[in-house]
C-alpha cells in the first residue's frame, strides 16, 4: 500500500559483489525506486496497474476463491 523503499534490495545486491541474471521484485509498485537502473534486467511482478522507471512490469492475475 505504499511507502516501501526498493533501494535497499538493489544496494544489497551491489554490495554482494554478485551480478544476478535478473532480479524479480514482487510489489504493488508503490514506493521509492533507485535513482539509476542496475546493470542487470529487473522484472516488477505486480497485481496492480502501474509503471516503473526501469525494467519490465508484468501484471499477475490472481485466482480468487469462488472463481472470481
PDB file of N, CA and C in Angstrom:
ATOM      1  N   UNK A   1       0.786  -1.195   0.000  1.00  0.00           N
ATOM      2  CA  UNK A   1       0.000   0.000   0.000  1.00  0.00           C
ATOM      3  C   UNK A   1       0.833   1.265   0.000  1.00  0.00           C
ATOM      4  N   UNK A   2       2.101   1.164  -0.322  1.00  0.00           N
ATOM      5  CA  UNK A   2       2.919   2.366  -0.420  1.00  0.00           C
ATOM      6  C   UNK A   2       3.929   2.493   0.694  1.00  0.00           C
ATOM      7  N   UNK A   3       4.905   3.310   0.460  1.00  0.00           N
ATOM      8  CA  UNK A   3       5.911   3.590   1.473  1.00  0.00           C
ATOM      9  C   UNK A   3       7.124   2.690   1.439  1.00  0.00           C
ATOM     10  N   UNK A   4       7.118   1.657   0.613  1.00  0.00           N
ATOM     11  CA  UNK A   4       8.258   0.759   0.530  1.00  0.00           C
ATOM     12  C   UNK A   4       9.405   1.449  -0.194  1.00  0.00           C
ATOM     13  N   UNK A   5      10.597   1.276   0.328  1.00  0.00           N
ATOM     14  CA  UNK A   5      11.775   1.717  -0.409  1.00  0.00           C
ATOM     15  C   UNK A   5      12.370   0.496  -1.089  1.00  0.00           C
ATOM     16  N   UNK A   6      12.445   0.534  -2.413  1.00  0.00           N
ATOM     17  CA  UNK A   6      13.040  -0.567  -3.165  1.00  0.00           C
ATOM     18  C   UNK A   6      14.564  -0.478  -3.162  1.00  0.00           C
ATOM     19  N   UNK A   7      15.096   0.643  -2.759  1.00  0.00           N
ATOM     20  CA  UNK A   7      16.526   0.924  -2.817  1.00  0.00           C
ATOM     21  C   UNK A   7      17.378  -0.092  -2.053  1.00  0.00           C
ATOM     22  N   UNK A   8      17.050  -0.483  -0.801  1.00  0.00           N
ATOM     23  CA  UNK A   8      17.922  -1.388  -0.052  1.00  0.00           C
ATOM     24  C   UNK A   8      18.180  -2.733  -0.743  1.00  0.00           C
ATOM     25  N   UNK A   9      17.222  -3.239  -1.473  1.00  0.00           N
ATOM     26  CA  UNK A   9      17.432  -4.513  -2.165  1.00  0.00           C
ATOM     27  C   UNK A   9      18.517  -4.355  -3.228  1.00  0.00           C
ATOM     28  N   UNK A  10      18.439  -3.287  -4.001  1.00  0.00           N
ATOM     29  CA  UNK A  10      19.435  -3.050  -5.042  1.00  0.00           C
ATOM     30  C   UNK A  10      20.807  -2.755  -4.434  1.00  0.00           C
ATOM     31  N   UNK A  11      20.841  -2.057  -3.311  1.00  0.00           N
ATOM     32  CA  UNK A  11      22.107  -1.808  -2.614  1.00  0.00           C
ATOM     33  C   UNK A  11      22.718  -3.116  -2.119  1.00  0.00           C
ATOM     34  N   UNK A  12      21.890  -3.989  -1.562  1.00  0.00           N
ATOM     35  CA  UNK A  12      22.388  -5.274  -1.060  1.00  0.00           C
ATOM     36  C   UNK A  12      22.960  -6.131  -2.182  1.00  0.00           C
ATOM     37  N   UNK A  13      22.297  -6.126  -3.323  1.00  0.00           N
ATOM     38  CA  UNK A  13      22.809  -6.877  -4.469  1.00  0.00           C
ATOM     39  C   UNK A  13      24.156  -6.297  -4.898  1.00  0.00           C
ATOM     40  N   UNK A  14      24.261  -4.980  -4.985  1.00  0.00           N
ATOM     41  CA  UNK A  14      25.511  -4.334  -5.386  1.00  0.00           C
ATOM     42  C   UNK A  14      26.637  -4.649  -4.399  1.00  0.00           C
ATOM     43  N   UNK A  15      26.332  -4.635  -3.111  1.00  0.00           N
ATOM     44  CA  UNK A  15      27.336  -4.896  -2.080  1.00  0.00           C
ATOM     45  C   UNK A  15      27.760  -6.356  -2.038  1.00  0.00           C
ATOM     46  N   UNK A  16      26.923  -7.247  -2.553  1.00  0.00           N
ATOM     47  CA  UNK A  16      27.247  -8.680  -2.527  1.00  0.00           C
ATOM     48  C   UNK A  16      28.384  -9.036  -3.483  1.00  0.00           C
ATOM     49  N   UNK A  17      28.617  -8.172  -4.464  1.00  0.00           N
ATOM     50  CA  UNK A  17      29.652  -8.460  -5.445  1.00  0.00           C
ATOM     51  C   UNK A  17      29.196  -9.414  -6.537  1.00  0.00           C
ATOM     52  N   UNK A  18      27.993  -9.893  -6.440  1.00  0.00           N
ATOM     53  CA  UNK A  18      27.407 -10.787  -7.438  1.00  0.00           C
ATOM     54  C   UNK A  18      26.506  -9.979  -8.364  1.00  0.00           C
ATOM     55  N   UNK A  19      26.484 -10.343  -9.644  1.00  0.00           N
ATOM     56  CA  UNK A  19      25.543  -9.712 -10.552  1.00  0.00           C
ATOM     57  C   UNK A  19      24.542 -10.767 -11.004  1.00  0.00           C
ATOM     58  N   UNK A  20      23.283 -10.626 -10.607  1.00  0.00           N
ATOM     59  CA  UNK A  20      22.282 -11.645 -10.953  1.00  0.00           C
ATOM     60  C   UNK A  20      21.957 -11.629 -12.443  1.00  0.00           C
ATOM     61  N   UNK A  21      21.434 -12.748 -12.919  1.00  0.00           N
ATOM     62  CA  UNK A  21      20.950 -12.796 -14.298  1.00  0.00           C
ATOM     63  C   UNK A  21      19.763 -11.858 -14.452  1.00  0.00           C
ATOM     64  N   UNK A  22      18.950 -11.755 -13.397  1.00  0.00           N
ATOM     65  CA  UNK A  22      17.868 -10.777 -13.327  1.00  0.00           C
ATOM     66  C   UNK A  22      17.365 -10.723 -11.894  1.00  0.00           C
ATOM     67  N   UNK A  23      16.617  -9.680 -11.579  1.00  0.00           N
ATOM     68  CA  UNK A  23      16.007  -9.545 -10.265  1.00  0.00           C
ATOM     69  C   UNK A  23      14.500  -9.469 -10.478  1.00  0.00           C
ATOM     70  N   UNK A  24      13.762 -10.320  -9.775  1.00  0.00           N
ATOM     71  CA  UNK A  24      12.302 -10.294  -9.843  1.00  0.00           C
ATOM     72  C   UNK A  24      11.799  -9.743  -8.517  1.00  0.00           C
ATOM     73  N   UNK A  25      11.078  -8.654  -8.586  1.00  0.00           N
ATOM     74  CA  UNK A  25      10.583  -7.961  -7.393  1.00  0.00           C
ATOM     75  C   UNK A  25       9.066  -8.057  -7.374  1.00  0.00           C
ATOM     76  N   UNK A  26       8.501  -8.695  -6.349  1.00  0.00           N
ATOM     77  CA  UNK A  26       7.051  -8.779  -6.159  1.00  0.00           C
ATOM     78  C   UNK A  26       6.622  -7.538  -5.389  1.00  0.00           C
ATOM     79  N   UNK A  27       5.744  -6.718  -5.965  1.00  0.00           N
ATOM     80  CA  UNK A  27       5.432  -5.429  -5.368  1.00  0.00           C
ATOM     81  C   UNK A  27       4.107  -4.864  -5.864  1.00  0.00           C
ATOM     82  N   UNK A  28       3.596  -3.877  -5.142  1.00  0.00           N
ATOM     83  CA  UNK A  28       2.421  -3.137  -5.622  1.00  0.00           C
ATOM     84  C   UNK A  28       2.849  -1.871  -6.373  1.00  0.00           C
ATOM     85  N   UNK A  29       4.155  -1.697  -6.549  1.00  0.00           N
ATOM     86  CA  UNK A  29       4.759  -0.567  -7.270  1.00  0.00           C
ATOM     87  C   UNK A  29       4.609   0.770  -6.550  1.00  0.00           C
ATOM     88  N   UNK A  30       4.194   0.748  -5.306  1.00  0.00           N
ATOM     89  CA  UNK A  30       4.018   1.976  -4.530  1.00  0.00           C
ATOM     90  C   UNK A  30       5.212   2.144  -3.603  1.00  0.00           C
ATOM     91  N   UNK A  31       6.214   2.875  -4.059  1.00  0.00           N
ATOM     92  CA  UNK A  31       7.387   3.051  -3.226  1.00  0.00           C
ATOM     93  C   UNK A  31       8.441   3.904  -3.900  1.00  0.00           C
ATOM     94  N   UNK A  32       9.618   3.914  -3.285  1.00  0.00           N
ATOM     95  CA  UNK A  32      10.736   4.704  -3.772  1.00  0.00           C
ATOM     96  C   UNK A  32      11.674   3.814  -4.583  1.00  0.00           C
ATOM     97  N   UNK A  33      11.866   4.185  -5.838  1.00  0.00           N
ATOM     98  CA  UNK A  33      12.731   3.426  -6.729  1.00  0.00           C
ATOM     99  C   UNK A  33      14.147   3.970  -6.660  1.00  0.00           C
ATOM    100  N   UNK A  34      15.145   3.139  -6.980  1.00  0.00           N
ATOM    101  CA  UNK A  34      16.514   3.653  -7.073  1.00  0.00           C
ATOM    102  C   UNK A  34      16.599   4.742  -8.153  1.00  0.00           C
ATOM    103  N   UNK A  35      17.533   5.643  -7.986  1.00  0.00           N
ATOM    104  CA  UNK A  35      17.714   6.741  -8.925  1.00  0.00           C
ATOM    105  C   UNK A  35      18.151   6.234 -10.301  1.00  0.00           C
ATOM    106  N   UNK A  36      19.042   5.237 -10.306  1.00  0.00           N
ATOM    107  CA  UNK A  36      19.580   4.699 -11.553  1.00  0.00           C
ATOM    108  C   UNK A  36      19.259   3.214 -11.670  1.00  0.00           C
ATOM    109  N   UNK A  37      19.021   2.737 -12.883  1.00  0.00           N
ATOM    110  CA  UNK A  37      18.770   1.304 -13.058  1.00  0.00           C
ATOM    111  C   UNK A  37      20.050   0.493 -12.859  1.00  0.00           C
ATOM    112  N   UNK A  38      19.910  -0.739 -12.411  1.00  0.00           N
ATOM    113  CA  UNK A  38      21.088  -1.589 -12.240  1.00  0.00           C
ATOM    114  C   UNK A  38      21.554  -2.122 -13.599  1.00  0.00           C
ATOM    115  N   UNK A  39      22.732  -2.752 -13.629  1.00  0.00           N
ATOM    116  CA  UNK A  39      23.262  -3.272 -14.894  1.00  0.00           C
ATOM    117  C   UNK A  39      22.680  -4.629 -15.301  1.00  0.00           C
ATOM    118  N   UNK A  40      21.656  -5.086 -14.615  1.00  0.00           N
ATOM    119  CA  UNK A  40      21.012  -6.368 -14.910  1.00  0.00           C
ATOM    120  C   UNK A  40      19.515  -6.131 -15.099  1.00  0.00           C
ATOM    121  N   UNK A  41      18.827  -7.045 -15.771  1.00  0.00           N
ATOM    122  CA  UNK A  41      17.390  -6.871 -16.004  1.00  0.00           C
ATOM    123  C   UNK A  41      16.586  -6.955 -14.701  1.00  0.00           C
ATOM    124  N   UNK A  42      15.519  -6.186 -14.644  1.00  0.00           N
ATOM    125  CA  UNK A  42      14.619  -6.193 -13.492  1.00  0.00           C
ATOM    126  C   UNK A  42      13.199  -6.437 -13.995  1.00  0.00           C
ATOM    127  N   UNK A  43      12.517  -7.355 -13.327  1.00  0.00           N
ATOM    128  CA  UNK A  43      11.109  -7.609 -13.593  1.00  0.00           C
ATOM    129  C   UNK A  43      10.336  -7.223 -12.347  1.00  0.00           C
ATOM    130  N   UNK A  44       9.382  -6.318 -12.511  1.00  0.00           N
ATOM    131  CA  UNK A  44       8.499  -5.908 -11.421  1.00  0.00           C
ATOM    132  C   UNK A  44       7.213  -6.709 -11.589  1.00  0.00           C
ATOM    133  N   UNK A  45       6.976  -7.668 -10.710  1.00  0.00           N
ATOM    134  CA  UNK A  45       5.788  -8.524 -10.784  1.00  0.00           C
ATOM    135  C   UNK A  45       4.753  -7.973  -9.819  1.00  0.00           C
ATOM    136  N   UNK A  46       3.575  -7.645 -10.341  1.00  0.00           N
ATOM    137  CA  UNK A  46       2.590  -6.940  -9.536  1.00  0.00           C
ATOM    138  C   UNK A  46       1.168  -7.386  -9.861  1.00  0.00           C
ATOM    139  N   UNK A  47       0.257  -7.183  -8.940  1.00  0.00           N
ATOM    140  CA  UNK A  47      -1.168  -7.416  -9.196  1.00  0.00           C
ATOM    141  C   UNK A  47      -1.880  -6.094  -9.448  1.00  0.00           C
ATOM    142  N   UNK A  48      -1.136  -5.008  -9.389  1.00  0.00           N
ATOM    143  CA  UNK A  48      -1.674  -3.664  -9.582  1.00  0.00           C
ATOM    144  C   UNK A  48      -1.318  -3.150 -10.971  1.00  0.00           C
ATOM    145  N   UNK A  49      -2.064  -2.165 -11.446  1.00  0.00           N
ATOM    146  CA  UNK A  49      -1.668  -1.438 -12.649  1.00  0.00           C
ATOM    147  C   UNK A  49      -0.610  -0.430 -12.231  1.00  0.00           C
ATOM    148  N   UNK A  50       0.369  -0.211 -13.063  1.00  0.00           N
ATOM    149  CA  UNK A  50       1.360   0.792 -12.724  1.00  0.00           C
ATOM    150  C   UNK A  50       2.560   0.730 -13.639  1.00  0.00           C
ATOM    151  N   UNK A  51       3.495   1.619 -13.353  1.00  0.00           N
ATOM    152  CA  UNK A  51       4.710   1.704 -14.131  1.00  0.00           C
ATOM    153  C   UNK A  51       5.905   1.761 -13.194  1.00  0.00           C
ATOM    154  N   UNK A  52       7.066   1.508 -13.761  1.00  0.00           N
ATOM    155  CA  UNK A  52       8.319   1.618 -13.029  1.00  0.00           C
ATOM    156  C   UNK A  52       9.286   2.415 -13.902  1.00  0.00           C
ATOM    157  N   UNK A  53      10.249   3.108 -13.296  1.00  0.00           N
ATOM    158  CA  UNK A  53      11.170   3.929 -14.080  1.00  0.00           C
ATOM    159  C   UNK A  53      12.160   3.120 -14.916  1.00  0.00           C
ATOM    160  N   UNK A  54      12.280   1.839 -14.627  1.00  0.00           N
ATOM    161  CA  UNK A  54      13.140   0.959 -15.414  1.00  0.00           C
ATOM    162  C   UNK A  54      12.652  -0.470 -15.234  1.00  0.00           C
ATOM    163  N   UNK A  55      13.138  -1.345 -16.070  1.00  0.00           N
ATOM    164  CA  UNK A  55      12.742  -2.745 -16.000  1.00  0.00           C
ATOM    165  C   UNK A  55      11.416  -2.984 -16.699  1.00  0.00           C
ATOM    166  N   UNK A  56      10.942  -4.199 -16.580  1.00  0.00           N
ATOM    167  CA  UNK A  56       9.685  -4.608 -17.200  1.00  0.00           C
ATOM    168  C   UNK A  56       8.642  -4.877 -16.124  1.00  0.00           C
ATOM    169  N   UNK A  57       7.467  -4.299 -16.272  1.00  0.00           N
ATOM    170  CA  UNK A  57       6.371  -4.516 -15.335  1.00  0.00           C
ATOM    171  C   UNK A  57       5.466  -5.605 -15.905  1.00  0.00           C
ATOM    172  N   UNK A  58       5.264  -6.660 -15.127  1.00  0.00           N
ATOM    173  CA  UNK A  58       4.368  -7.737 -15.515  1.00  0.00           C
ATOM    174  C   UNK A  58       3.224  -7.806 -14.516  1.00  0.00           C
ATOM    175  N   UNK A  59       2.006  -7.721 -15.016  1.00  0.00           N
ATOM    176  CA  UNK A  59       0.831  -7.806 -14.149  1.00  0.00           C
ATOM    177  C   UNK A  59       0.419  -9.261 -14.017  1.00  0.00           C
ATOM    178  N   UNK A  60       0.256  -9.703 -12.786  1.00  0.00           N
ATOM    179  CA  UNK A  60      -0.102 -11.063 -12.472  1.00  0.00           C
ATOM    180  C   UNK A  60      -1.562 -11.095 -12.050  1.00  0.00           C
ATOM    181  N   UNK A  61      -2.357 -11.931 -12.688  1.00  0.00           N
ATOM    182  CA  UNK A  61      -3.744 -12.094 -12.292  1.00  0.00           C
ATOM    183  C   UNK A  61      -3.814 -13.121 -11.182  1.00  0.00           C
ATOM    184  N   UNK A  62      -4.574 -12.811 -10.158  1.00  0.00           N
ATOM    185  CA  UNK A  62      -4.763 -13.727  -9.046  1.00  0.00           C
ATOM    186  C   UNK A  62      -6.038 -14.521  -9.228  1.00  0.00           C
ATOM    187  N   UNK A  63      -5.982 -15.784  -8.923  1.00  0.00           N
ATOM    188  CA  UNK A  63      -7.183 -16.593  -8.918  1.00  0.00           C
ATOM    189  C   UNK A  63      -7.760 -16.534  -7.508  1.00  0.00           C
ATOM    190  N   UNK A  64      -8.936 -15.997  -7.395  1.00  0.00           N
ATOM    191  CA  UNK A  64      -9.577 -15.856  -6.095  1.00  0.00           C
ATOM    192  C   UNK A  64     -10.495 -17.029  -5.840  1.00  0.00           C
ATOM    193  N   UNK A  65     -10.643 -17.402  -4.579  1.00  0.00           N
ATOM    194  CA  UNK A  65     -11.572 -18.456  -4.232  1.00  0.00           C
ATOM    195  C   UNK A  65     -12.978 -18.055  -4.673  1.00  0.00           C
ATOM    196  N   UNK A  66     -13.719 -19.005  -5.167  1.00  0.00           N
ATOM    197  CA  UNK A  66     -15.057 -18.709  -5.647  1.00  0.00           C
ATOM    198  C   UNK A  66     -15.066 -18.419  -7.144  1.00  0.00           C
ATOM    199  N   UNK A  67     -13.908 -18.490  -7.788  1.00  0.00           N
ATOM    200  CA  UNK A  67     -13.847 -18.333  -9.237  1.00  0.00           C
ATOM    201  C   UNK A  67     -13.924 -16.914  -9.741  1.00  0.00           C
ATOM    202  N   UNK A  68     -13.785 -15.906  -8.886  1.00  0.00           N
ATOM    203  CA  UNK A  68     -13.857 -14.505  -9.350  1.00  0.00           C
ATOM    204  C   UNK A  68     -12.499 -13.982  -9.689  1.00  0.00           C
TER     205      UNK A  68
END
